[in-house]
């Protein structure tokens, strides 16, 4: 970071710090807001890159935190209180079967996270609440369902699942019966009455995962809001640097509607990139009368048209409907 600070762009070897430095300089010198967009397919390293960019921007423009390390034993205390064990015991953590990464020490990461929370001014009470909600989500993911007594209904499988449900309810501070009803039934309000239907096991699992996702998303938004407030984001500030870390393109055997939207956003970005890099570069070559050999690239505009053009949109939904859950009415 020391090396890249104030070094003109292109002088040192290419590095994400050089990009962060260029945007910081441009913001300072020209007084203009900057955007950094981190793109690449899934797993390419966008999120890691984003972290490095933020680390650099904090280094050149922010305030550094103090270095008071807390005891690693907190971690074990934390695990005991929330009845957590090894990650391999939790459905939401064990699907990759990878629990250790070279060069990553979970205990250290935990201590760093707690320290960062201290620095941005998240109270210890709120920190506890964050870990409690996360633990609740993990327990929620371990609730399994088997067919209930009535056809197409579901019930919690066994004592182990019941324990996780009890834990989830305790940590969410909600009524366990209400949680059970939320997972195993669907209620609909009609003008006349409230209709309650049983859900089969697949629907109960889908509901469980949807609940976990939405609580996680709420927690994430809450943390972002909290951080923005406590780092004293200046609401009157005229200029800023925005860093966008998007979800990467990924193709699964069955793509969810969510992944479809992510892939669509990535294709749009790629098209933007093609237009700007290739077209503008070509224009510059033409202007300077440099011999230009066309660069071959895959142009997916047809795919975008298929999705974007209003008259064709419904067709896409129609083609996709066997693969993903979609609304049963045409999109407006
Ligand atoms: N610079 C790096 N140094 C070390 N490891 C890295 C680096 N960049 C990426 N990785 C490894 O690759 C993994 C995936 O990177 P990352 O999470 O940043 O991907 P991503 O592009 O954000 O993916 P997605 O689109 O799915 O969010 C990381 O967990 C890390 O193990
Ligand atoms: Mg990412």
mmCIF file of C-alpha atoms and ligand atoms in Angstrom:
data_model
loop_
_atom_site.group_PDB
_atom_site.id
_atom_site.type_symbol
_atom_site.label_atom_id
_atom_site.label_comp_id
_atom_site.label_asym_id
_atom_site.label_seq_id
_atom_site.Cartn_x
_atom_site.Cartn_y
_atom_site.Cartn_z
ATOM 1 C CA UNK A 1 0.000 0.000 0.000
ATOM 2 C CA UNK A 2 2.920 2.300 0.869
ATOM 3 C CA UNK A 3 4.362 1.634 -2.578
ATOM 4 C CA UNK A 4 1.213 2.488 -4.507
ATOM 5 C CA UNK A 5 0.403 5.601 -2.520
ATOM 6 C CA UNK A 6 0.777 8.627 -4.796
ATOM 7 C CA UNK A 7 2.418 6.548 -7.541
ATOM 8 C CA UNK A 8 1.159 7.580 -11.006
ATOM 9 C CA UNK A 9 -1.159 4.999 -12.584
ATOM 10 C CA UNK A 10 0.805 2.531 -14.717
ATOM 11 C CA UNK A 11 4.160 3.228 -13.155
ATOM 12 C CA UNK A 12 4.184 0.168 -10.934
ATOM 13 C CA UNK A 13 3.042 -3.313 -11.868
ATOM 14 C CA UNK A 14 -0.713 -3.733 -12.289
ATOM 15 C CA UNK A 15 -2.413 -4.111 -8.957
ATOM 16 C CA UNK A 16 -5.817 -3.482 -7.496
ATOM 17 C CA UNK A 17 -4.178 -0.914 -5.196
ATOM 18 C CA UNK A 18 -3.218 1.070 -8.325
ATOM 19 C CA UNK A 19 -6.893 1.214 -9.342
ATOM 20 C CA UNK A 20 -7.938 2.263 -5.836
ATOM 21 C CA UNK A 21 -5.200 4.889 -5.749
ATOM 22 C CA UNK A 22 -6.229 6.266 -9.169
ATOM 23 C CA UNK A 23 -9.836 6.650 -8.073
ATOM 24 C CA UNK A 24 -8.840 8.237 -4.777
ATOM 25 C CA UNK A 25 -6.530 10.714 -6.545
ATOM 26 C CA UNK A 26 -9.179 11.526 -9.154
ATOM 27 C CA UNK A 27 -11.712 12.163 -6.433
ATOM 28 C CA UNK A 28 -9.343 14.415 -4.500
ATOM 29 C CA UNK A 29 -7.940 16.289 -7.469
ATOM 30 C CA UNK A 30 -10.984 16.648 -9.688
ATOM 31 C CA UNK A 31 -13.598 16.673 -6.948
ATOM 32 C CA UNK A 32 -15.629 14.072 -8.796
ATOM 33 C CA UNK A 33 -17.303 10.945 -7.486
ATOM 34 C CA UNK A 34 -15.804 7.681 -8.661
ATOM 35 C CA UNK A 35 -17.169 4.211 -9.303
ATOM 36 C CA UNK A 36 -15.173 1.019 -9.173
ATOM 37 C CA UNK A 37 -16.942 -1.993 -10.562
ATOM 38 C CA UNK A 38 -15.452 -5.376 -9.746
ATOM 39 C CA UNK A 39 -16.562 -7.936 -12.285
ATOM 40 C CA UNK A 40 -15.639 -11.500 -13.126
ATOM 41 C CA UNK A 41 -17.227 -14.905 -12.956
ATOM 42 C CA UNK A 42 -18.133 -16.560 -9.709
ATOM 43 C CA UNK A 43 -15.137 -17.437 -7.583
ATOM 44 C CA UNK A 44 -12.805 -15.186 -9.591
ATOM 45 C CA UNK A 45 -11.970 -13.166 -6.482
ATOM 46 C CA UNK A 46 -14.297 -10.139 -6.681
ATOM 47 C CA UNK A 47 -15.152 -10.060 -3.004
ATOM 48 C CA UNK A 48 -11.517 -10.511 -1.987
ATOM 49 C CA UNK A 49 -10.602 -7.720 -4.403
ATOM 50 C CA UNK A 50 -13.308 -5.472 -2.966
ATOM 51 C CA UNK A 51 -11.917 -6.044 0.511
ATOM 52 C CA UNK A 52 -8.457 -5.041 -0.702
ATOM 53 C CA UNK A 53 -9.865 -1.899 -2.321
ATOM 54 C CA UNK A 54 -11.589 -0.905 0.899
ATOM 55 C CA UNK A 55 -8.457 -1.703 2.873
ATOM 56 C CA UNK A 56 -6.516 0.608 0.588
ATOM 57 C CA UNK A 57 -9.076 3.424 0.704
ATOM 58 C CA UNK A 58 -9.098 3.215 4.489
ATOM 59 C CA UNK A 59 -5.303 3.327 4.420
ATOM 60 C CA UNK A 60 -5.086 6.501 2.321
ATOM 61 C CA UNK A 61 -8.184 8.281 3.494
ATOM 62 C CA UNK A 62 -9.559 6.741 6.615
ATOM 63 C CA UNK A 63 -8.807 6.269 10.234
ATOM 64 C CA UNK A 64 -6.880 3.234 11.411
ATOM 65 C CA UNK A 65 -8.102 1.215 14.319
ATOM 66 C CA UNK A 66 -6.298 0.543 17.571
ATOM 67 C CA UNK A 67 -4.572 -2.784 18.037
ATOM 68 C CA UNK A 68 -5.977 -4.253 21.214
ATOM 69 C CA UNK A 69 -6.358 -7.978 20.687
ATOM 70 C CA UNK A 70 -9.066 -9.807 22.530
ATOM 71 C CA UNK A 71 -8.673 -13.338 23.775
ATOM 72 C CA UNK A 72 -9.248 -16.121 21.287
ATOM 73 C CA UNK A 73 -11.013 -18.082 23.980
ATOM 74 C CA UNK A 74 -14.047 -15.896 23.374
ATOM 75 C CA UNK A 75 -14.597 -18.035 20.338
ATOM 76 C CA UNK A 76 -15.095 -21.207 22.353
ATOM 77 C CA UNK A 77 -17.334 -19.400 24.854
ATOM 78 C CA UNK A 78 -19.272 -18.118 21.816
ATOM 79 C CA UNK A 79 -19.774 -21.713 20.408
ATOM 80 C CA UNK A 80 -20.906 -23.017 23.841
ATOM 81 C CA UNK A 81 -23.542 -20.355 24.442
ATOM 82 C CA UNK A 82 -25.226 -20.838 21.076
ATOM 83 C CA UNK A 83 -24.821 -24.631 21.057
ATOM 84 C CA UNK A 84 -22.640 -24.510 17.999
ATOM 85 C CA UNK A 85 -20.119 -27.176 17.136
ATOM 86 C CA UNK A 86 -17.877 -27.968 14.226
ATOM 87 C CA UNK A 87 -19.059 -26.449 10.912
ATOM 88 C CA UNK A 88 -19.502 -29.978 9.551
ATOM 89 C CA UNK A 89 -22.572 -30.318 11.811
ATOM 90 C CA UNK A 90 -24.459 -27.563 10.049
ATOM 91 C CA UNK A 91 -26.246 -28.038 6.767
ATOM 92 C CA UNK A 92 -25.637 -24.426 5.691
ATOM 93 C CA UNK A 93 -21.876 -24.801 6.224
ATOM 94 C CA UNK A 94 -21.011 -28.371 5.328
ATOM 95 C CA UNK A 95 -22.046 -28.620 1.713
ATOM 96 C CA UNK A 96 -18.642 -27.686 0.311
ATOM 97 C CA UNK A 97 -16.955 -30.119 2.745
ATOM 98 C CA UNK A 98 -14.181 -27.552 3.095
ATOM 99 C CA UNK A 99 -13.627 -26.186 6.578
ATOM 100 C CA UNK A 100 -10.056 -24.945 6.492
ATOM 101 C CA UNK A 101 -8.322 -22.692 3.997
ATOM 102 C CA UNK A 102 -4.567 -22.271 3.700
ATOM 103 C CA UNK A 103 -3.534 -19.002 5.240
ATOM 104 C CA UNK A 104 -6.914 -18.379 6.857
ATOM 105 C CA UNK A 105 -7.194 -18.772 10.614
ATOM 106 C CA UNK A 106 -10.824 -18.721 11.691
ATOM 107 C CA UNK A 107 -10.035 -17.788 15.289
ATOM 108 C CA UNK A 108 -7.948 -14.860 14.088
ATOM 109 C CA UNK A 109 -10.658 -13.810 11.609
ATOM 110 C CA UNK A 110 -13.162 -13.899 14.439
ATOM 111 C CA UNK A 111 -11.003 -11.719 16.677
ATOM 112 C CA UNK A 112 -10.467 -9.304 13.772
ATOM 113 C CA UNK A 113 -14.193 -9.171 13.085
ATOM 114 C CA UNK A 114 -14.968 -8.429 16.740
ATOM 115 C CA UNK A 115 -12.281 -5.774 16.803
ATOM 116 C CA UNK A 116 -13.602 -4.173 13.618
ATOM 117 C CA UNK A 117 -17.077 -4.143 15.132
ATOM 118 C CA UNK A 118 -15.635 -2.366 18.165
ATOM 119 C CA UNK A 119 -13.899 0.157 15.933
ATOM 120 C CA UNK A 120 -17.010 1.041 13.957
ATOM 121 C CA UNK A 121 -18.870 1.414 17.221
ATOM 122 C CA UNK A 122 -21.182 -1.591 17.294
ATOM 123 C CA UNK A 123 -21.991 -2.071 20.974
ATOM 124 C CA UNK A 124 -21.198 -5.392 22.644
ATOM 125 C CA UNK A 125 -24.899 -5.951 23.098
ATOM 126 C CA UNK A 126 -25.477 -5.545 19.362
ATOM 127 C CA UNK A 127 -22.506 -7.769 18.583
ATOM 128 C CA UNK A 128 -24.053 -10.495 20.720
ATOM 129 C CA UNK A 129 -27.319 -10.012 18.867
ATOM 130 C CA UNK A 130 -25.549 -10.404 15.512
ATOM 131 C CA UNK A 131 -23.947 -13.698 16.554
ATOM 132 C CA UNK A 132 -27.196 -14.863 18.100
ATOM 133 C CA UNK A 133 -29.095 -14.316 14.831
ATOM 134 C CA UNK A 134 -26.352 -16.064 12.853
ATOM 135 C CA UNK A 135 -26.427 -19.028 15.223
ATOM 136 C CA UNK A 136 -30.217 -19.134 14.939
ATOM 137 C CA UNK A 137 -29.924 -19.287 11.147
ATOM 138 C CA UNK A 138 -27.508 -22.224 11.428
ATOM 139 C CA UNK A 139 -29.891 -24.099 13.717
ATOM 140 C CA UNK A 140 -32.796 -23.265 11.422
ATOM 141 C CA UNK A 141 -30.961 -24.891 8.508
ATOM 142 C CA UNK A 142 -30.678 -28.147 10.462
ATOM 143 C CA UNK A 143 -34.418 -28.629 10.897
ATOM 144 C CA UNK A 144 -35.443 -31.587 8.752
ATOM 145 C CA UNK A 145 -38.944 -32.596 7.800
ATOM 146 C CA UNK A 146 -40.678 -35.889 7.089
ATOM 147 C CA UNK A 147 -44.219 -36.543 5.875
ATOM 148 C CA UNK A 148 -46.828 -35.780 8.519
ATOM 149 C CA UNK A 149 -49.895 -37.856 9.416
ATOM 150 C CA UNK A 150 -52.173 -36.044 6.968
ATOM 151 C CA UNK A 151 -51.441 -36.402 3.233
ATOM 152 C CA UNK A 152 -49.116 -33.688 1.858
ATOM 153 C CA UNK A 153 -48.286 -32.370 5.291
ATOM 154 C CA UNK A 154 -44.937 -32.275 7.035
ATOM 155 C CA UNK A 155 -43.591 -32.695 10.549
ATOM 156 C CA UNK A 156 -40.215 -32.164 12.170
ATOM 157 C CA UNK A 157 -38.270 -35.387 11.625
ATOM 158 C CA UNK A 158 -36.777 -36.379 14.977
ATOM 159 C CA UNK A 159 -35.455 -35.228 18.330
ATOM 160 C CA UNK A 160 -32.322 -33.826 16.733
ATOM 161 C CA UNK A 161 -34.376 -31.616 14.421
ATOM 162 C CA UNK A 162 -36.630 -30.657 17.313
ATOM 163 C CA UNK A 163 -33.564 -29.581 19.302
ATOM 164 C CA UNK A 164 -32.437 -27.335 16.419
ATOM 165 C CA UNK A 165 -35.932 -25.889 16.103
ATOM 166 C CA UNK A 166 -36.023 -25.182 19.830
ATOM 167 C CA UNK A 167 -32.591 -23.522 19.626
ATOM 168 C CA UNK A 168 -33.575 -21.457 16.583
ATOM 169 C CA UNK A 169 -36.737 -20.244 18.333
ATOM 170 C CA UNK A 170 -34.835 -19.464 21.531
ATOM 171 C CA UNK A 171 -32.178 -17.486 19.699
ATOM 172 C CA UNK A 172 -34.685 -15.695 17.476
ATOM 173 C CA UNK A 173 -36.638 -15.059 20.697
ATOM 174 C CA UNK A 174 -39.841 -16.283 19.117
ATOM 175 C CA UNK A 175 -42.438 -18.834 20.046
ATOM 176 C CA UNK A 176 -41.385 -22.331 18.970
ATOM 177 C CA UNK A 177 -44.933 -23.333 18.005
ATOM 178 C CA UNK A 178 -45.233 -20.241 15.855
ATOM 179 C CA UNK A 179 -41.941 -21.103 14.151
ATOM 180 C CA UNK A 180 -43.189 -24.631 13.512
ATOM 181 C CA UNK A 181 -46.478 -23.334 12.073
ATOM 182 C CA UNK A 182 -44.557 -20.875 9.903
ATOM 183 C CA UNK A 183 -42.468 -23.676 8.464
ATOM 184 C CA UNK A 184 -45.094 -26.387 8.027
ATOM 185 C CA UNK A 185 -48.199 -24.440 6.987
ATOM 186 C CA UNK A 186 -49.173 -21.615 4.693
ATOM 187 C CA UNK A 187 -51.878 -19.234 5.708
ATOM 188 C CA UNK A 188 -53.770 -17.034 3.318
ATOM 189 C CA UNK A 189 -56.078 -14.199 4.138
ATOM 190 C CA UNK A 190 -59.202 -14.034 1.978
ATOM 191 C CA UNK A 191 -61.951 -11.447 2.413
ATOM 192 C CA UNK A 192 -64.026 -14.050 4.272
ATOM 193 C CA UNK A 193 -61.582 -16.082 6.264
ATOM 194 C CA UNK A 194 -58.016 -17.098 6.978
ATOM 195 C CA UNK A 195 -57.203 -20.315 5.104
ATOM 196 C CA UNK A 196 -54.444 -22.520 6.487
ATOM 197 C CA UNK A 197 -52.910 -25.204 4.260
ATOM 198 C CA UNK A 198 -50.377 -27.852 5.161
ATOM 199 C CA UNK A 199 -47.078 -27.812 3.317
ATOM 200 C CA UNK A 200 -45.356 -30.976 2.159
ATOM 201 C CA UNK A 201 -41.710 -31.665 3.061
ATOM 202 C CA UNK A 202 -40.269 -30.015 -0.049
ATOM 203 C CA UNK A 203 -42.249 -26.840 0.527
ATOM 204 C CA UNK A 204 -41.343 -26.825 4.225
ATOM 205 C CA UNK A 205 -37.634 -27.066 3.314
ATOM 206 C CA UNK A 206 -38.034 -24.304 0.710
ATOM 207 C CA UNK A 207 -39.794 -22.137 3.309
ATOM 208 C CA UNK A 208 -37.094 -22.835 5.879
ATOM 209 C CA UNK A 209 -34.368 -21.798 3.427
ATOM 210 C CA UNK A 210 -36.306 -18.709 2.327
ATOM 211 C CA UNK A 211 -36.719 -17.645 5.951
ATOM 212 C CA UNK A 212 -33.004 -18.179 6.604
ATOM 213 C CA UNK A 213 -32.092 -16.151 3.515
ATOM 214 C CA UNK A 214 -34.377 -13.280 4.337
ATOM 215 C CA UNK A 215 -33.259 -13.036 7.968
ATOM 216 C CA UNK A 216 -29.651 -13.122 6.776
ATOM 217 C CA UNK A 217 -30.383 -10.372 4.241
ATOM 218 C CA UNK A 218 -32.073 -8.238 6.913
ATOM 219 C CA UNK A 219 -29.103 -8.697 9.218
ATOM 220 C CA UNK A 220 -26.743 -7.735 6.414
ATOM 221 C CA UNK A 221 -28.700 -4.546 5.662
ATOM 222 C CA UNK A 222 -28.831 -3.743 9.350
ATOM 223 C CA UNK A 223 -25.042 -4.103 9.678
ATOM 224 C CA UNK A 224 -24.409 -1.956 6.592
ATOM 225 C CA UNK A 225 -26.713 0.713 7.962
ATOM 226 C CA UNK A 226 -25.058 0.544 11.358
ATOM 227 C CA UNK A 227 -21.565 0.827 9.869
ATOM 228 C CA UNK A 228 -22.556 3.736 7.643
ATOM 229 C CA UNK A 229 -23.977 5.562 10.632
ATOM 230 C CA UNK A 230 -21.120 4.867 12.974
ATOM 231 C CA UNK A 231 -18.281 5.651 10.566
ATOM 232 C CA UNK A 232 -19.972 9.000 10.321
ATOM 233 C CA UNK A 233 -20.789 8.880 6.635
ATOM 234 C CA UNK A 234 -21.245 12.518 5.834
ATOM 235 C CA UNK A 235 -24.733 12.875 4.409
ATOM 236 C CA UNK A 236 -23.891 16.271 2.993
ATOM 237 C CA UNK A 237 -20.814 14.928 1.231
ATOM 238 C CA UNK A 238 -20.886 15.859 -2.453
ATOM 239 C CA UNK A 239 -18.416 13.250 -3.647
ATOM 240 C CA UNK A 240 -17.795 9.610 -2.876
ATOM 241 C CA UNK A 241 -16.165 6.464 -4.176
ATOM 242 C CA UNK A 242 -18.616 3.649 -4.787
ATOM 243 C CA UNK A 243 -17.284 0.107 -5.002
ATOM 244 C CA UNK A 244 -19.618 -2.467 -6.497
ATOM 245 C CA UNK A 245 -18.928 -6.137 -5.839
ATOM 246 C CA UNK A 246 -21.515 -8.058 -7.821
ATOM 247 C CA UNK A 247 -22.480 -11.708 -7.662
ATOM 248 C CA UNK A 248 -20.646 -13.573 -10.378
ATOM 249 C CA UNK A 249 -21.931 -15.451 -13.386
ATOM 250 C CA UNK A 250 -22.568 -19.057 -12.563
ATOM 251 C CA UNK A 251 -24.339 -21.879 -14.348
ATOM 252 C CA UNK A 252 -25.871 -24.634 -12.254
ATOM 253 C CA UNK A 253 -27.679 -27.752 -13.390
ATOM 254 C CA UNK A 254 -30.877 -26.007 -12.290
ATOM 255 C CA UNK A 255 -30.555 -22.243 -12.131
ATOM 256 C CA UNK A 256 -32.834 -20.473 -9.693
ATOM 257 C CA UNK A 257 -34.623 -17.310 -10.771
ATOM 258 C CA UNK A 258 -32.175 -15.427 -8.562
ATOM 259 C CA UNK A 259 -29.178 -16.859 -10.439
ATOM 260 C CA UNK A 260 -30.926 -16.073 -13.711
ATOM 261 C CA UNK A 261 -31.121 -12.405 -12.666
ATOM 262 C CA UNK A 262 -27.470 -12.462 -11.568
ATOM 263 C CA UNK A 263 -26.366 -13.959 -14.887
ATOM 264 C CA UNK A 264 -28.457 -11.406 -16.756
ATOM 265 C CA UNK A 265 -26.810 -8.542 -14.843
ATOM 266 C CA UNK A 266 -23.386 -9.988 -15.652
ATOM 267 C CA UNK A 267 -24.220 -10.282 -19.359
ATOM 268 C CA UNK A 268 -25.348 -6.641 -19.341
ATOM 269 C CA UNK A 269 -22.071 -5.605 -17.756
ATOM 270 C CA UNK A 270 -20.085 -7.647 -20.260
ATOM 271 C CA UNK A 271 -21.952 -5.877 -23.065
ATOM 272 C CA UNK A 272 -21.172 -2.502 -21.491
ATOM 273 C CA UNK A 273 -17.538 -3.545 -21.237
ATOM 274 C CA UNK A 274 -17.457 -4.743 -24.873
ATOM 275 C CA UNK A 275 -18.962 -1.482 -26.070
ATOM 276 C CA UNK A 276 -16.619 0.709 -24.130
ATOM 277 C CA UNK A 277 -13.391 -1.200 -24.396
ATOM 278 C CA UNK A 278 -13.584 -2.584 -27.917
ATOM 279 C CA UNK A 279 -15.624 0.102 -29.648
ATOM 280 C CA UNK A 280 -13.945 3.067 -28.056
ATOM 281 C CA UNK A 281 -10.515 1.539 -28.503
ATOM 282 C CA UNK A 282 -11.261 0.941 -32.175
ATOM 283 C CA UNK A 283 -12.359 4.546 -32.594
ATOM 284 C CA UNK A 284 -9.147 5.746 -31.048
ATOM 285 C CA UNK A 285 -7.078 3.534 -33.361
ATOM 286 C CA UNK A 286 -9.052 4.811 -36.344
ATOM 287 C CA UNK A 287 -8.511 8.395 -35.228
ATOM 288 C CA UNK A 288 -4.792 7.855 -34.930
ATOM 289 C CA UNK A 289 -4.774 5.887 -38.189
ATOM 290 C CA UNK A 290 -3.208 2.869 -36.589
ATOM 291 C CA UNK A 291 -3.651 -0.406 -38.386
ATOM 292 C CA UNK A 292 -6.437 -2.222 -36.605
ATOM 293 C CA UNK A 293 -7.124 -5.919 -36.620
ATOM 294 C CA UNK A 294 -10.603 -6.754 -35.364
ATOM 295 C CA UNK A 295 -10.622 -8.439 -31.996
ATOM 296 C CA UNK A 296 -12.923 -11.412 -31.891
ATOM 297 C CA UNK A 297 -15.268 -11.569 -28.957
ATOM 298 C CA UNK A 298 -18.474 -13.392 -28.196
ATOM 299 C CA UNK A 299 -21.403 -11.042 -28.525
ATOM 300 C CA UNK A 300 -24.390 -12.170 -26.478
ATOM 301 C CA UNK A 301 -26.642 -9.284 -27.505
ATOM 302 C CA UNK A 302 -29.116 -11.813 -28.942
ATOM 303 C CA UNK A 303 -29.508 -13.382 -25.537
ATOM 304 C CA UNK A 304 -30.036 -9.992 -23.930
ATOM 305 C CA UNK A 305 -32.601 -9.061 -26.575
ATOM 306 C CA UNK A 306 -34.451 -12.267 -25.904
ATOM 307 C CA UNK A 307 -34.753 -11.368 -22.249
ATOM 308 C CA UNK A 308 -35.124 -7.602 -22.492
ATOM 309 C CA UNK A 309 -37.360 -6.995 -25.446
ATOM 310 C CA UNK A 310 -40.842 -6.669 -24.026
ATOM 311 C CA UNK A 311 -42.561 -8.775 -26.646
ATOM 312 C CA UNK A 312 -40.135 -11.622 -26.091
ATOM 313 C CA UNK A 313 -39.973 -11.536 -22.326
ATOM 314 C CA UNK A 314 -42.979 -13.680 -21.728
ATOM 315 C CA UNK A 315 -41.501 -16.342 -23.978
ATOM 316 C CA UNK A 316 -38.437 -16.553 -21.746
ATOM 317 C CA UNK A 317 -40.597 -16.983 -18.685
ATOM 318 C CA UNK A 318 -42.514 -19.641 -20.509
ATOM 319 C CA UNK A 319 -39.339 -21.530 -21.489
ATOM 320 C CA UNK A 320 -37.902 -21.271 -17.993
ATOM 321 C CA UNK A 321 -40.977 -22.139 -16.006
ATOM 322 C CA UNK A 322 -40.224 -25.871 -15.783
ATOM 323 C CA UNK A 323 -36.835 -25.035 -14.289
ATOM 324 C CA UNK A 324 -37.599 -22.315 -11.798
ATOM 325 C CA UNK A 325 -40.493 -21.117 -9.704
ATOM 326 C CA UNK A 326 -41.983 -18.145 -11.467
ATOM 327 C CA UNK A 327 -45.040 -16.019 -10.924
ATOM 328 C CA UNK A 328 -48.081 -17.501 -12.605
ATOM 329 C CA UNK A 329 -49.128 -14.181 -14.150
ATOM 330 C CA UNK A 330 -47.355 -12.359 -16.991
ATOM 331 C CA UNK A 331 -44.882 -9.713 -15.804
ATOM 332 C CA UNK A 332 -46.057 -6.176 -16.347
HETATM 333 N N1 LIG B 1 -6.244 -12.488 -3.934
HETATM 334 C C1 LIG B 1 -6.559 -13.657 -3.393
HETATM 335 N N2 LIG B 1 -5.725 -14.257 -2.539
HETATM 336 C C2 LIG B 1 -6.045 -15.432 -1.971
HETATM 337 N N3 LIG B 1 -7.168 -16.107 -2.195
HETATM 338 C C3 LIG B 1 -8.039 -15.580 -3.042
HETATM 339 C C4 LIG B 1 -7.796 -14.322 -3.681
HETATM 340 N N4 LIG B 1 -8.843 -14.037 -4.464
HETATM 341 C C5 LIG B 1 -9.688 -15.065 -4.304
HETATM 342 N N5 LIG B 1 -9.209 -16.002 -3.475
HETATM 343 C C6 LIG B 1 -9.852 -17.284 -3.100
HETATM 344 O O1 LIG B 1 -10.971 -17.519 -3.956
HETATM 345 C C7 LIG B 1 -12.169 -17.620 -3.197
HETATM 346 C C8 LIG B 1 -13.293 -16.966 -3.963
HETATM 347 O O2 LIG B 1 -13.042 -15.571 -4.048
HETATM 348 P P1 LIG B 1 -14.228 -14.522 -3.908
HETATM 349 O O3 LIG B 1 -15.137 -14.896 -2.801
HETATM 350 O O4 LIG B 1 -13.623 -13.170 -3.852
HETATM 351 O O5 LIG B 1 -14.972 -14.770 -5.296
HETATM 352 P P2 LIG B 1 -16.103 -13.893 -5.996
HETATM 353 O O6 LIG B 1 -15.579 -13.475 -7.314
HETATM 354 O O7 LIG B 1 -16.558 -12.818 -5.066
HETATM 355 O O8 LIG B 1 -17.244 -14.966 -6.225
HETATM 356 P P3 LIG B 1 -18.872 -14.750 -6.257
HETATM 357 O O9 LIG B 1 -19.216 -14.193 -7.600
HETATM 358 O O10 LIG B 1 -19.379 -16.161 -6.118
HETATM 359 O O11 LIG B 1 -19.235 -13.854 -5.121
HETATM 360 C C9 LIG B 1 -11.852 -16.950 -1.849
HETATM 361 O O12 LIG B 1 -12.602 -17.496 -0.784
HETATM 362 C C10 LIG B 1 -10.384 -17.227 -1.683
HETATM 363 O O13 LIG B 1 -10.195 -18.506 -1.123
HETATM 364 MG MG1 LIG B 2 -18.387 -12.475 -4.061
#
